[in-house]
Tab-separated table of N, CA, C and O in Angstrom:
chain	number	residue	atom	x	y	z
A	12	MET	N	-19.078	17.859	12.317
A	12	MET	CA	-18.856	18.025	10.898
A	12	MET	C	-18.308	16.711	10.337
A	12	MET	O	-17.339	16.161	10.850
A	13	PRO	N	-18.905	16.196	9.279
A	13	PRO	CA	-18.433	14.935	8.692
A	13	PRO	C	-17.039	15.089	8.088
A	13	PRO	O	-16.641	16.157	7.650
A	14	SER	N	-16.319	13.964	8.071
A	14	SER	CA	-15.004	13.960	7.434
A	14	SER	C	-14.794	12.596	6.782
A	14	SER	O	-15.432	11.615	7.136
A	15	LEU	N	-13.894	12.555	5.814
A	15	LEU	CA	-13.630	11.324	5.085
A	15	LEU	C	-12.161	11.279	4.709
A	15	LEU	O	-11.621	12.238	4.170
A	16	ASN	N	-11.515	10.170	5.004
A	16	ASN	CA	-10.122	9.939	4.617
A	16	ASN	C	-10.091	8.535	4.034
A	16	ASN	O	-9.960	7.557	4.758
A	17	ARG	N	-10.223	8.441	2.728
A	17	ARG	CA	-10.308	7.143	2.061
A	17	ARG	C	-9.597	7.213	0.717
A	17	ARG	O	-9.745	8.168	-0.026
A	18	VAL	N	-8.827	6.162	0.424
A	18	VAL	CA	-8.138	6.084	-0.858
A	18	VAL	C	-8.330	4.683	-1.416
A	18	VAL	O	-8.331	3.704	-0.677
A	19	GLN	N	-8.540	4.594	-2.725
A	19	GLN	CA	-8.648	3.315	-3.425
A	19	GLN	C	-7.709	3.378	-4.624
A	19	GLN	O	-7.759	4.336	-5.392
A	20	ILE	N	-6.876	2.358	-4.750
A	20	ILE	CA	-5.948	2.323	-5.884
A	20	ILE	C	-5.896	0.916	-6.465
A	20	ILE	O	-6.121	-0.071	-5.771
A	21	ILE	N	-5.612	0.862	-7.755
A	21	ILE	CA	-5.322	-0.393	-8.440
A	21	ILE	C	-3.965	-0.198	-9.094
A	21	ILE	O	-3.770	0.750	-9.856
A	22	GLY	N	-3.038	-1.074	-8.760
A	22	GLY	CA	-1.699	-0.939	-9.317
A	22	GLY	C	-0.872	-2.182	-9.067
A	22	GLY	O	-1.360	-3.187	-8.553
A	23	ARG	N	0.397	-2.092	-9.442
A	23	ARG	CA	1.315	-3.230	-9.315
A	23	ARG	C	2.373	-2.948	-8.258
A	23	ARG	O	2.837	-1.814	-8.120
A	24	LEU	N	2.741	-4.007	-7.527
A	24	LEU	CA	3.771	-3.876	-6.501
A	24	LEU	C	5.112	-3.574	-7.143
A	24	LEU	O	5.499	-4.213	-8.122
A	25	GLY	N	5.835	-2.612	-6.572
A	25	GLY	CA	7.152	-2.249	-7.075
A	25	GLY	C	8.238	-3.176	-6.592
A	25	GLY	O	9.287	-3.298	-7.222
A	26	LYS	N	8.006	-3.826	-5.459
A	26	LYS	CA	8.956	-4.800	-4.920
A	26	LYS	C	8.210	-5.669	-3.913
A	26	LYS	O	7.089	-5.368	-3.528
A	27	ASP	N	8.832	-6.754	-3.501
A	27	ASP	CA	8.212	-7.630	-2.514
A	27	ASP	C	8.002	-6.876	-1.201
A	27	ASP	O	8.823	-6.028	-0.833
A	28	PRO	N	6.921	-7.189	-0.481
A	28	PRO	CA	6.702	-6.551	0.819
A	28	PRO	C	7.837	-6.864	1.789
A	28	PRO	O	8.447	-7.934	1.742
A	29	VAL	N	8.102	-5.917	2.666
A	29	VAL	CA	9.135	-6.049	3.679
A	29	VAL	C	8.460	-6.107	5.041
A	29	VAL	O	7.597	-5.282	5.347
A	30	GLU	N	8.866	-7.073	5.847
A	30	GLU	CA	8.311	-7.192	7.190
A	30	GLU	C	9.078	-6.296	8.151
A	30	GLU	O	10.301	-6.263	8.132
A	31	LYS	N	8.335	-5.571	8.967
A	31	LYS	CA	8.947	-4.746	10.000
A	31	LYS	C	8.201	-5.002	11.299
A	31	LYS	O	7.087	-5.505	11.294
A	32	ALA	N	8.819	-4.657	12.398
A	32	ALA	CA	8.186	-4.830	13.703
A	32	ALA	C	8.444	-3.592	14.547
A	32	ALA	O	9.492	-2.949	14.440
A	33	THR	N	7.472	-3.265	15.379
A	33	THR	CA	7.626	-2.143	16.293
A	33	THR	C	8.482	-2.577	17.480
A	33	THR	O	8.815	-3.755	17.610
A	34	LYS	N	8.796	-1.652	18.345
A	34	LYS	CA	9.592	-1.975	19.529
A	34	LYS	C	8.882	-2.991	20.409
A	34	LYS	O	9.520	-3.767	21.111
A	35	LYS	N	7.554	-2.989	20.372
A	35	LYS	CA	6.771	-3.926	21.176
A	35	LYS	C	6.537	-5.259	20.465
A	35	LYS	O	5.868	-6.133	20.984
A	36	GLY	N	7.057	-5.397	19.237
A	36	GLY	CA	6.958	-6.663	18.527
A	36	GLY	C	5.783	-6.795	17.585
A	36	GLY	O	5.579	-7.842	16.985
A	37	THR	N	4.988	-5.746	17.401
A	37	THR	CA	3.865	-5.786	16.469
A	37	THR	C	4.403	-5.805	15.043
A	37	THR	O	5.185	-4.938	14.668
A	38	LYS	N	3.988	-6.790	14.253
A	38	LYS	CA	4.507	-6.938	12.883
A	38	LYS	C	3.636	-6.186	11.882
A	38	LYS	O	2.431	-6.040	12.058
A	39	SER	N	4.289	-5.762	10.813
A	39	SER	CA	3.592	-5.077	9.727
A	39	SER	C	4.325	-5.328	8.421
A	39	SER	O	5.454	-5.797	8.413
A	40	ALA	N	3.643	-5.030	7.318
A	40	ALA	CA	4.236	-5.184	5.985
A	40	ALA	C	4.291	-3.813	5.319
A	40	ALA	O	3.327	-3.044	5.398
A	41	PHE	N	5.405	-3.527	4.664
A	41	PHE	CA	5.582	-2.290	3.926
A	41	PHE	C	5.899	-2.641	2.477
A	41	PHE	O	6.697	-3.536	2.214
A	42	PHE	N	5.259	-1.924	1.538
A	42	PHE	CA	5.532	-2.136	0.119
A	42	PHE	C	5.105	-0.905	-0.665
A	42	PHE	O	4.486	0.009	-0.111
A	43	THR	N	5.488	-0.855	-1.933
A	43	THR	CA	5.109	0.253	-2.805
A	43	THR	C	4.219	-0.261	-3.924
A	43	THR	O	4.358	-1.405	-4.367
A	44	VAL	N	3.304	0.602	-4.369
A	44	VAL	CA	2.397	0.267	-5.464
A	44	VAL	C	2.517	1.356	-6.530
A	44	VAL	O	2.466	2.550	-6.221
A	45	ALA	N	2.678	0.930	-7.779
A	45	ALA	CA	2.772	1.845	-8.911
A	45	ALA	C	1.443	1.876	-9.647
A	45	ALA	O	0.873	0.839	-9.958
A	46	VAL	N	0.965	3.096	-9.915
A	46	VAL	CA	-0.273	3.284	-10.666
A	46	VAL	C	0.061	4.106	-11.910
A	46	VAL	O	0.524	5.247	-11.803
A	47	ASP	N	-0.161	3.500	-13.082
A	47	ASP	CA	0.136	4.181	-14.346
A	47	ASP	C	-1.056	5.011	-14.802
A	47	ASP	O	-2.205	4.604	-14.651
A	48	ARG	N	-0.755	6.168	-15.379
A	48	ARG	CA	-1.772	7.018	-16.008
A	48	ARG	C	-1.354	7.217	-17.455
A	48	ARG	O	-0.223	7.602	-17.732
A	49	ARG	N	-2.263	6.928	-18.370
A	49	ARG	CA	-1.981	7.083	-19.808
A	49	ARG	C	-3.004	8.022	-20.427
A	49	ARG	O	-4.180	7.971	-20.079
A	50	TRP	N	-2.535	8.838	-21.365
A	50	TRP	CA	-3.437	9.730	-22.074
A	50	TRP	C	-2.795	10.164	-23.375
A	50	TRP	O	-1.602	9.985	-23.580
A	51	LYS	N	-3.624	10.691	-24.255
A	51	LYS	CA	-3.136	11.264	-25.515
A	51	LYS	C	-3.175	12.773	-25.382
A	51	LYS	O	-4.187	13.348	-24.991
A	52	GLY	N	-2.063	13.377	-25.711
A	52	GLY	CA	-1.964	14.832	-25.648
A	52	GLY	C	-2.643	15.488	-26.842
A	52	GLY	O	-3.082	14.820	-27.788
A	53	SER	N	-2.711	16.800	-26.814
A	53	SER	CA	-3.328	17.550	-27.913
A	53	SER	C	-2.560	17.368	-29.216
A	53	SER	O	-3.109	17.540	-30.298
A	54	ASP	N	-1.273	16.970	-29.104
A	54	ASP	CA	-0.461	16.710	-30.291
A	54	ASP	C	-0.672	15.301	-30.845
A	54	ASP	O	-0.086	14.933	-31.854
A	55	GLY	N	-1.515	14.498	-30.177
A	55	GLY	CA	-1.804	13.140	-30.642
A	55	GLY	C	-0.842	12.080	-30.121
A	55	GLY	O	-1.034	10.897	-30.369
A	56	ASN	N	0.200	12.500	-29.411
A	56	ASN	CA	1.164	11.544	-28.861
A	56	ASN	C	0.648	10.936	-27.553
A	56	ASN	O	-0.005	11.607	-26.763
A	57	SER	N	0.977	9.672	-27.353
A	57	SER	CA	0.610	8.998	-26.107
A	57	SER	C	1.607	9.379	-25.020
A	57	SER	O	2.807	9.485	-25.267
A	58	HIS	N	1.091	9.559	-23.805
A	58	HIS	CA	1.915	9.898	-22.657
A	58	HIS	C	1.610	8.928	-21.529
A	58	HIS	O	0.515	8.385	-21.448
A	59	LYS	N	2.592	8.740	-20.649
A	59	LYS	CA	2.412	7.860	-19.500
A	59	LYS	C	3.175	8.430	-18.318
A	59	LYS	O	4.325	8.853	-18.459
A	60	GLU	N	2.520	8.446	-17.176
A	60	GLU	CA	3.161	8.833	-15.925
A	60	GLU	C	2.825	7.771	-14.891
A	60	GLU	O	1.764	7.169	-14.941
A	61	THR	N	3.732	7.566	-13.965
A	61	THR	CA	3.522	6.586	-12.908
A	61	THR	C	3.548	7.288	-11.562
A	61	THR	O	4.475	8.047	-11.272
A	62	ASP	N	2.517	7.048	-10.759
A	62	ASP	CA	2.469	7.535	-9.387
A	62	ASP	C	2.822	6.377	-8.472
A	62	ASP	O	2.333	5.250	-8.652
A	63	TRP	N	3.670	6.633	-7.482
A	63	TRP	CA	4.100	5.606	-6.532
A	63	TRP	C	3.488	5.882	-5.172
A	63	TRP	O	3.528	7.014	-4.690
A	64	PHE	N	2.939	4.853	-4.556
A	64	PHE	CA	2.320	4.956	-3.240
A	64	PHE	C	3.045	4.037	-2.267
A	64	PHE	O	3.268	2.863	-2.568
A	65	ASN	N	3.401	4.572	-1.122
A	65	ASN	CA	3.964	3.775	-0.034
A	65	ASN	C	2.793	3.216	0.761
A	65	ASN	O	1.867	3.949	1.115
A	66	VAL	N	2.842	1.915	1.048
A	66	VAL	CA	1.718	1.247	1.715
A	66	VAL	C	2.224	0.523	2.956
A	66	VAL	O	3.302	-0.068	2.954
A	67	GLU	N	1.405	0.570	3.992
A	67	GLU	CA	1.703	-0.081	5.258
A	67	GLU	C	0.469	-0.906	5.626
A	67	GLU	O	-0.650	-0.410	5.551
A	68	SER	N	0.657	-2.166	5.993
A	68	SER	CA	-0.481	-2.998	6.418
A	68	SER	C	-0.129	-3.699	7.721
A	68	SER	O	1.009	-4.125	7.917
A	69	TRP	N	-1.121	-3.845	8.586
A	69	TRP	CA	-0.910	-4.350	9.938
A	69	TRP	C	-1.758	-5.581	10.198
A	69	TRP	O	-2.731	-5.844	9.504
A	70	GLY	N	-1.416	-6.319	11.238
A	70	GLY	CA	-2.223	-7.445	11.692
A	70	GLY	C	-2.317	-8.554	10.663
A	70	GLY	O	-1.360	-8.840	9.941
A	71	ARG	N	-3.483	-9.175	10.591
A	71	ARG	CA	-3.694	-10.298	9.671
A	71	ARG	C	-3.518	-9.863	8.217
A	71	ARG	O	-2.973	-10.604	7.406
A	72	LEU	N	-3.961	-8.671	7.877
A	72	LEU	CA	-3.786	-8.185	6.512
A	72	LEU	C	-2.305	-8.091	6.165
A	72	LEU	O	-1.882	-8.473	5.075
A	73	GLY	N	-1.493	-7.630	7.075
A	73	GLY	CA	-0.047	-7.574	6.854
A	73	GLY	C	0.537	-8.955	6.633
A	73	GLY	O	1.394	-9.144	5.768
A	74	GLU	N	0.064	-9.940	7.404
A	74	GLU	CA	0.536	-11.312	7.235
A	74	GLU	C	0.181	-11.849	5.852
A	74	GLU	O	0.998	-12.503	5.195
A	75	VAL	N	-1.046	-11.576	5.391
A	75	VAL	CA	-1.483	-12.020	4.064
A	75	VAL	C	-0.634	-11.361	2.983
A	75	VAL	O	-0.200	-12.014	2.027
A	76	CYS	N	-0.371	-10.062	3.132
A	76	CYS	CA	0.455	-9.351	2.150
A	76	CYS	C	1.854	-9.955	2.080
A	76	CYS	O	2.395	-10.160	0.991
A	77	LEU	N	2.437	-10.256	3.229
A	77	LEU	CA	3.779	-10.843	3.258
A	77	LEU	C	3.793	-12.227	2.622
A	77	LEU	O	4.758	-12.604	1.953
A	78	GLU	N	2.733	-12.988	2.807
A	78	GLU	CA	2.693	-14.357	2.305
A	78	GLU	C	2.402	-14.447	0.803
A	78	GLU	O	2.992	-15.255	0.100
A	79	TYR	N	1.514	-13.612	0.295
A	79	TYR	CA	1.030	-13.783	-1.076
A	79	TYR	C	1.502	-12.733	-2.079
A	79	TYR	O	1.489	-12.996	-3.285
A	80	LEU	N	1.871	-11.551	-1.635
A	80	LEU	CA	2.222	-10.504	-2.592
A	80	LEU	C	3.697	-10.572	-2.981
A	80	LEU	O	4.554	-10.819	-2.148
A	81	THR	N	3.939	-10.351	-4.262
A	81	THR	CA	5.300	-10.304	-4.789
A	81	THR	C	5.383	-9.170	-5.804
A	81	THR	O	4.358	-8.669	-6.280
A	82	LYS	N	6.596	-8.789	-6.128
A	82	LYS	CA	6.827	-7.719	-7.104
A	82	LYS	C	6.051	-8.006	-8.380
A	82	LYS	O	6.062	-9.118	-8.902
A	83	GLY	N	5.351	-6.981	-8.882
A	83	GLY	CA	4.621	-7.093	-10.140
A	83	GLY	C	3.162	-7.505	-10.010
A	83	GLY	O	2.412	-7.399	-10.969
A	84	ARG	N	2.737	-7.984	-8.819
A	84	ARG	CA	1.344	-8.405	-8.641
A	84	ARG	C	0.407	-7.219	-8.797
A	84	ARG	O	0.677	-6.119	-8.316
A	85	LEU	N	-0.718	-7.446	-9.470
A	85	LEU	CA	-1.752	-6.430	-9.639
A	85	LEU	C	-2.730	-6.562	-8.482
A	85	LEU	O	-3.284	-7.644	-8.262
A	86	ILE	N	-2.928	-5.458	-7.745
A	86	ILE	CA	-3.822	-5.507	-6.585
A	86	ILE	C	-4.761	-4.306	-6.559
A	86	ILE	O	-4.481	-3.260	-7.138
A	87	PHE	N	-5.882	-4.509	-5.881
A	87	PHE	CA	-6.785	-3.428	-5.486
A	87	PHE	C	-6.510	-3.186	-4.018
A	87	PHE	O	-6.383	-4.129	-3.238
A	88	LEU	N	-6.424	-1.942	-3.637
A	88	LEU	CA	-6.099	-1.592	-2.275
A	88	LEU	C	-7.003	-0.462	-1.818
A	88	LEU	O	-7.222	0.501	-2.552
A	89	GLU	N	-7.571	-0.609	-0.624
A	89	GLU	CA	-8.340	0.471	-0.032
A	89	GLU	C	-7.787	0.753	1.351
A	89	GLU	O	-7.388	-0.166	2.076
A	90	GLY	N	-7.746	2.019	1.705
A	90	GLY	CA	-7.252	2.383	3.018
A	90	GLY	C	-7.423	3.863	3.262
A	90	GLY	O	-8.295	4.507	2.677
A	91	ARG	N	-6.572	4.381	4.131
A	91	ARG	CA	-6.622	5.807	4.437
A	91	ARG	C	-5.218	6.391	4.304
A	91	ARG	O	-4.230	5.662	4.358
A	92	LEU	N	-5.147	7.688	4.098
A	92	LEU	CA	-3.863	8.368	4.007
A	92	LEU	C	-3.407	8.797	5.391
A	92	LEU	O	-4.218	9.210	6.224
A	93	ARG	N	-2.113	8.684	5.615
A	93	ARG	CA	-1.530	9.148	6.872
A	93	ARG	C	-0.225	9.859	6.533
A	93	ARG	O	0.608	9.335	5.785
A	94	THR	N	-0.037	11.031	7.093
A	94	THR	CA	1.182	11.795	6.881
A	94	THR	C	1.958	11.868	8.184
A	94	THR	O	1.431	12.329	9.196
A	95	ASP	N	3.179	11.367	8.147
A	95	ASP	CA	4.066	11.437	9.301
A	95	ASP	C	5.003	12.624	9.124
A	95	ASP	O	5.399	12.956	8.005
A	96	ARG	N	5.353	13.229	10.226
A	96	ARG	CA	6.248	14.382	10.213
A	96	ARG	C	7.514	13.999	10.977
A	96	ARG	O	7.443	13.372	12.035
A	97	TYR	N	8.665	14.360	10.426
A	97	TYR	CA	9.925	14.107	11.114
A	97	TYR	C	10.913	15.210	10.766
A	97	TYR	O	10.695	15.979	9.835
A	98	GLU	N	11.973	15.278	11.539
A	98	GLU	CA	12.985	16.304	11.315
A	98	GLU	C	14.291	15.647	10.898
A	98	GLU	O	14.710	14.641	11.484
A	99	LYS	N	14.916	16.198	9.858
A	99	LYS	CA	16.195	15.671	9.378
A	99	LYS	C	17.093	16.857	9.040
A	99	LYS	O	16.723	17.702	8.239
A	100	ASP	N	18.249	16.882	9.647
A	100	ASP	CA	19.225	17.956	9.432
A	100	ASP	C	18.606	19.338	9.653
A	100	ASP	O	18.887	20.282	8.909
A	101	GLY	N	17.726	19.440	10.639
A	101	GLY	CA	17.109	20.724	10.960
A	101	GLY	C	15.915	21.083	10.091
A	101	GLY	O	15.263	22.091	10.329
A	102	ASP	N	15.626	20.285	9.064
A	102	ASP	CA	14.477	20.545	8.189
A	102	ASP	C	13.324	19.636	8.575
A	102	ASP	O	13.522	18.454	8.852
A	103	VAL	N	12.114	20.172	8.552
A	103	VAL	CA	10.925	19.369	8.820
A	103	VAL	C	10.508	18.694	7.516
A	103	VAL	O	10.368	19.343	6.485
A	104	LYS	N	10.360	17.375	7.560
A	104	LYS	CA	9.974	16.588	6.385
A	104	LYS	C	8.628	15.928	6.649
A	104	LYS	O	8.275	15.636	7.791
A	105	PHE	N	7.899	15.662	5.564
A	105	PHE	CA	6.618	14.984	5.651
A	105	PHE	C	6.645	13.760	4.743
A	105	PHE	O	7.213	13.799	3.655
A	106	PHE	N	6.008	12.685	5.193
A	106	PHE	CA	5.997	11.421	4.467
A	106	PHE	C	4.569	10.884	4.494
A	106	PHE	O	4.047	10.569	5.554
A	107	THR	N	3.928	10.823	3.316
A	107	THR	CA	2.541	10.357	3.235
A	107	THR	C	2.513	8.915	2.766
A	107	THR	O	3.235	8.535	1.846
A	108	LYS	N	1.678	8.110	3.400
A	108	LYS	CA	1.550	6.700	3.042
A	108	LYS	C	0.098	6.279	3.151
A	108	LYS	O	-0.730	6.974	3.743
A	109	VAL	N	-0.191	5.124	2.559
A	109	VAL	CA	-1.524	4.528	2.642
A	109	VAL	C	-1.488	3.483	3.745
A	109	VAL	O	-0.630	2.606	3.745
A	110	ILE	N	-2.422	3.585	4.683
A	110	ILE	CA	-2.599	2.546	5.702
A	110	ILE	C	-3.695	1.631	5.159
A	110	ILE	O	-4.853	2.026	5.053
A	111	ALA	N	-3.314	0.427	4.761
A	111	ALA	CA	-4.236	-0.490	4.083
A	111	ALA	C	-5.302	-1.015	5.039
A	111	ALA	O	-5.011	-1.357	6.184
A	112	ARG	N	-6.522	-1.103	4.532
A	112	ARG	CA	-7.634	-1.676	5.271
A	112	ARG	C	-8.165	-2.911	4.556
A	112	ARG	O	-8.669	-3.831	5.163
A	113	GLN	N	-8.050	-2.890	3.228
A	113	GLN	CA	-8.573	-3.987	2.403
A	113	GLN	C	-7.646	-4.169	1.207
A	113	GLN	O	-7.132	-3.203	0.659
A	114	MET	N	-7.443	-5.429	0.814
A	114	MET	CA	-6.595	-5.723	-0.335
A	114	MET	C	-7.183	-6.902	-1.087
A	114	MET	O	-7.685	-7.843	-0.486
A	115	GLN	N	-7.149	-6.805	-2.423
A	115	GLN	CA	-7.591	-7.922	-3.259
A	115	GLN	C	-6.598	-8.098	-4.398
A	115	GLN	O	-6.240	-7.129	-5.072
A	116	MET	N	-6.159	-9.341	-4.603
A	116	MET	CA	-5.256	-9.650	-5.713
A	116	MET	C	-6.087	-9.775	-6.980
A	116	MET	O	-7.079	-10.501	-7.000
A	117	LEU	N	-5.704	-9.074	-8.028
A	117	LEU	CA	-6.501	-9.027	-9.250
A	117	LEU	C	-5.953	-9.886	-10.372
A	117	LEU	O	-6.650	-10.135	-11.346
A	118	ASP	N	-4.719	-10.319	-10.273
A	118	ASP	CA	-4.164	-11.190	-11.311
A	118	ASP	C	-4.028	-12.599	-10.759
A	118	ASP	O	-3.960	-12.814	-9.560
A	119	TYR	N	-3.996	-13.544	-11.628
A	119	TYR	CA	-3.889	-14.944	-11.233
A	119	TYR	C	-2.427	-15.342	-11.199
A	119	TYR	O	-1.687	-15.086	-12.136
A	120	GLN	N	-2.022	-15.954	-10.113
A	120	GLN	CA	-0.664	-16.474	-9.993
A	120	GLN	C	-0.777	-17.974	-9.744
A	120	GLN	O	-1.435	-18.397	-8.803
A	121	SER	N	-0.171	-18.776	-10.597
A	121	SER	CA	-0.215	-20.219	-10.356
A	121	SER	C	0.778	-20.545	-9.255
A	121	SER	O	1.973	-20.432	-9.419
A	122	GLN	N	0.225	-20.893	-8.113
A	122	GLN	CA	1.039	-21.212	-6.947
A	122	GLN	C	0.450	-22.433	-6.276
A	122	GLN	O	-0.690	-22.809	-6.501
A	123	ASP	N	1.234	-23.069	-5.449
A	123	ASP	CA	0.723	-24.173	-4.654
A	123	ASP	C	-0.158	-23.664	-3.525
A	123	ASP	O	-1.016	-24.363	-3.030
A	124	LYS	N	0.068	-22.414	-3.116
A	124	LYS	CA	-0.712	-21.830	-2.035
A	124	LYS	C	-2.098	-21.437	-2.539
A	124	LYS	O	-2.240	-20.936	-3.638
A	125	LYS	N	-3.102	-21.667	-1.752
A	125	LYS	CA	-4.447	-21.215	-2.085
A	125	LYS	C	-4.545	-19.758	-1.657
A	125	LYS	O	-4.337	-19.425	-0.494
A	126	GLU	N	-4.850	-18.884	-2.601
A	126	GLU	CA	-4.907	-17.466	-2.300
A	126	GLU	C	-6.258	-17.098	-1.704
A	126	GLU	O	-7.286	-17.587	-2.140
A	127	PRO	N	-6.255	-16.201	-0.731
A	127	PRO	CA	-7.518	-15.740	-0.179
A	127	PRO	C	-8.209	-14.797	-1.148
A	127	PRO	O	-7.583	-14.256	-2.050
A	128	GLY	N	-9.507	-14.596	-0.956
A	128	GLY	CA	-10.247	-13.633	-1.770
A	128	GLY	C	-9.951	-12.232	-1.273
A	128	GLY	O	-8.815	-11.893	-0.952
A	129	ILE	N	-10.975	-11.425	-1.150
A	129	ILE	CA	-10.788	-10.079	-0.622
A	129	ILE	C	-10.395	-10.205	0.838
A	129	ILE	O	-11.025	-10.911	1.605
A	130	THR	N	-9.357	-9.535	1.201
A	130	THR	CA	-8.908	-9.549	2.581
A	130	THR	C	-9.245	-8.199	3.186
A	130	THR	O	-8.656	-7.189	2.828
A	131	GLU	N	-10.247	-8.208	4.048
A	131	GLU	CA	-10.676	-6.972	4.690
A	131	GLU	C	-10.691	-7.195	6.184
A	131	GLU	O	-11.292	-8.130	6.681
A	132	LEU	N	-9.996	-6.356	6.889
A	132	LEU	CA	-9.919	-6.455	8.333
A	132	LEU	C	-10.042	-5.065	8.916
A	132	LEU	O	-9.721	-4.073	8.264
A	133	GLU	N	-10.497	-5.019	10.136
A	133	GLU	CA	-10.494	-3.734	10.812
A	133	GLU	C	-9.042	-3.290	10.920
A	133	GLU	O	-8.148	-4.097	11.137
A	134	GLU	N	-8.841	-2.027	10.760
A	134	GLU	CA	-7.496	-1.489	10.783
A	134	GLU	C	-6.834	-1.795	12.113
A	134	GLU	O	-7.403	-1.583	13.167
A	135	GLU	N	-5.645	-2.343	12.053
A	135	GLU	CA	-4.912	-2.729	13.256
A	135	GLU	C	-3.593	-1.993	13.311
A	135	GLU	O	-2.533	-2.566	13.110
A	136	THR	N	-3.640	-0.706	13.557
A	136	THR	CA	-2.400	0.043	13.672
A	136	THR	C	-2.072	0.211	15.144
A	136	THR	O	-2.947	0.490	15.954
A	137	PRO	N	-0.833	-0.011	15.489
A	137	PRO	CA	-0.458	0.098	16.903
A	137	PRO	C	-0.443	1.547	17.342
A	137	PRO	O	-0.343	2.464	16.529
A	138	GLU	N	-0.510	1.732	18.636
A	138	GLU	CA	-0.366	3.078	19.172
A	138	GLU	C	1.068	3.510	18.964
A	138	GLU	O	1.964	2.689	18.814
A	139	GLU	N	1.277	4.815	18.952
A	139	GLU	CA	2.628	5.342	18.762
A	139	GLU	C	3.537	4.806	19.861
A	139	GLU	O	3.167	4.755	21.016
A	140	GLU	N	4.714	4.371	19.462
A	140	GLU	CA	5.669	3.815	20.435
A	140	GLU	C	6.842	4.732	20.593
A	140	GLU	O	7.304	5.340	19.726
């Protein structure tokens, strides 16, 4: 039976990416992306809501995110959803995040660094440690 787990978002970084490493030393980047939704209600008033996505990127893509992404950058992101389960104070909690597969910066930042184009890599997520 076919299945599909794919998400595409365009939004702005909520803060600079944070570098983390697994117990085995595999590095990754973690950051949040805000996606605004705007609409006019039946009363004619404009409304806005923001959805926040937690994002995790691994391998070369994680390195690129750490080097070039900063708070407020507009990006296109494609990846898959992953839900982790953990227990806290006897309660089972769930945490859903996007595992990035592809990222493209959509706004221009004048920097001395030459920015890469679309960064697409095979997903490099480590095995559970």
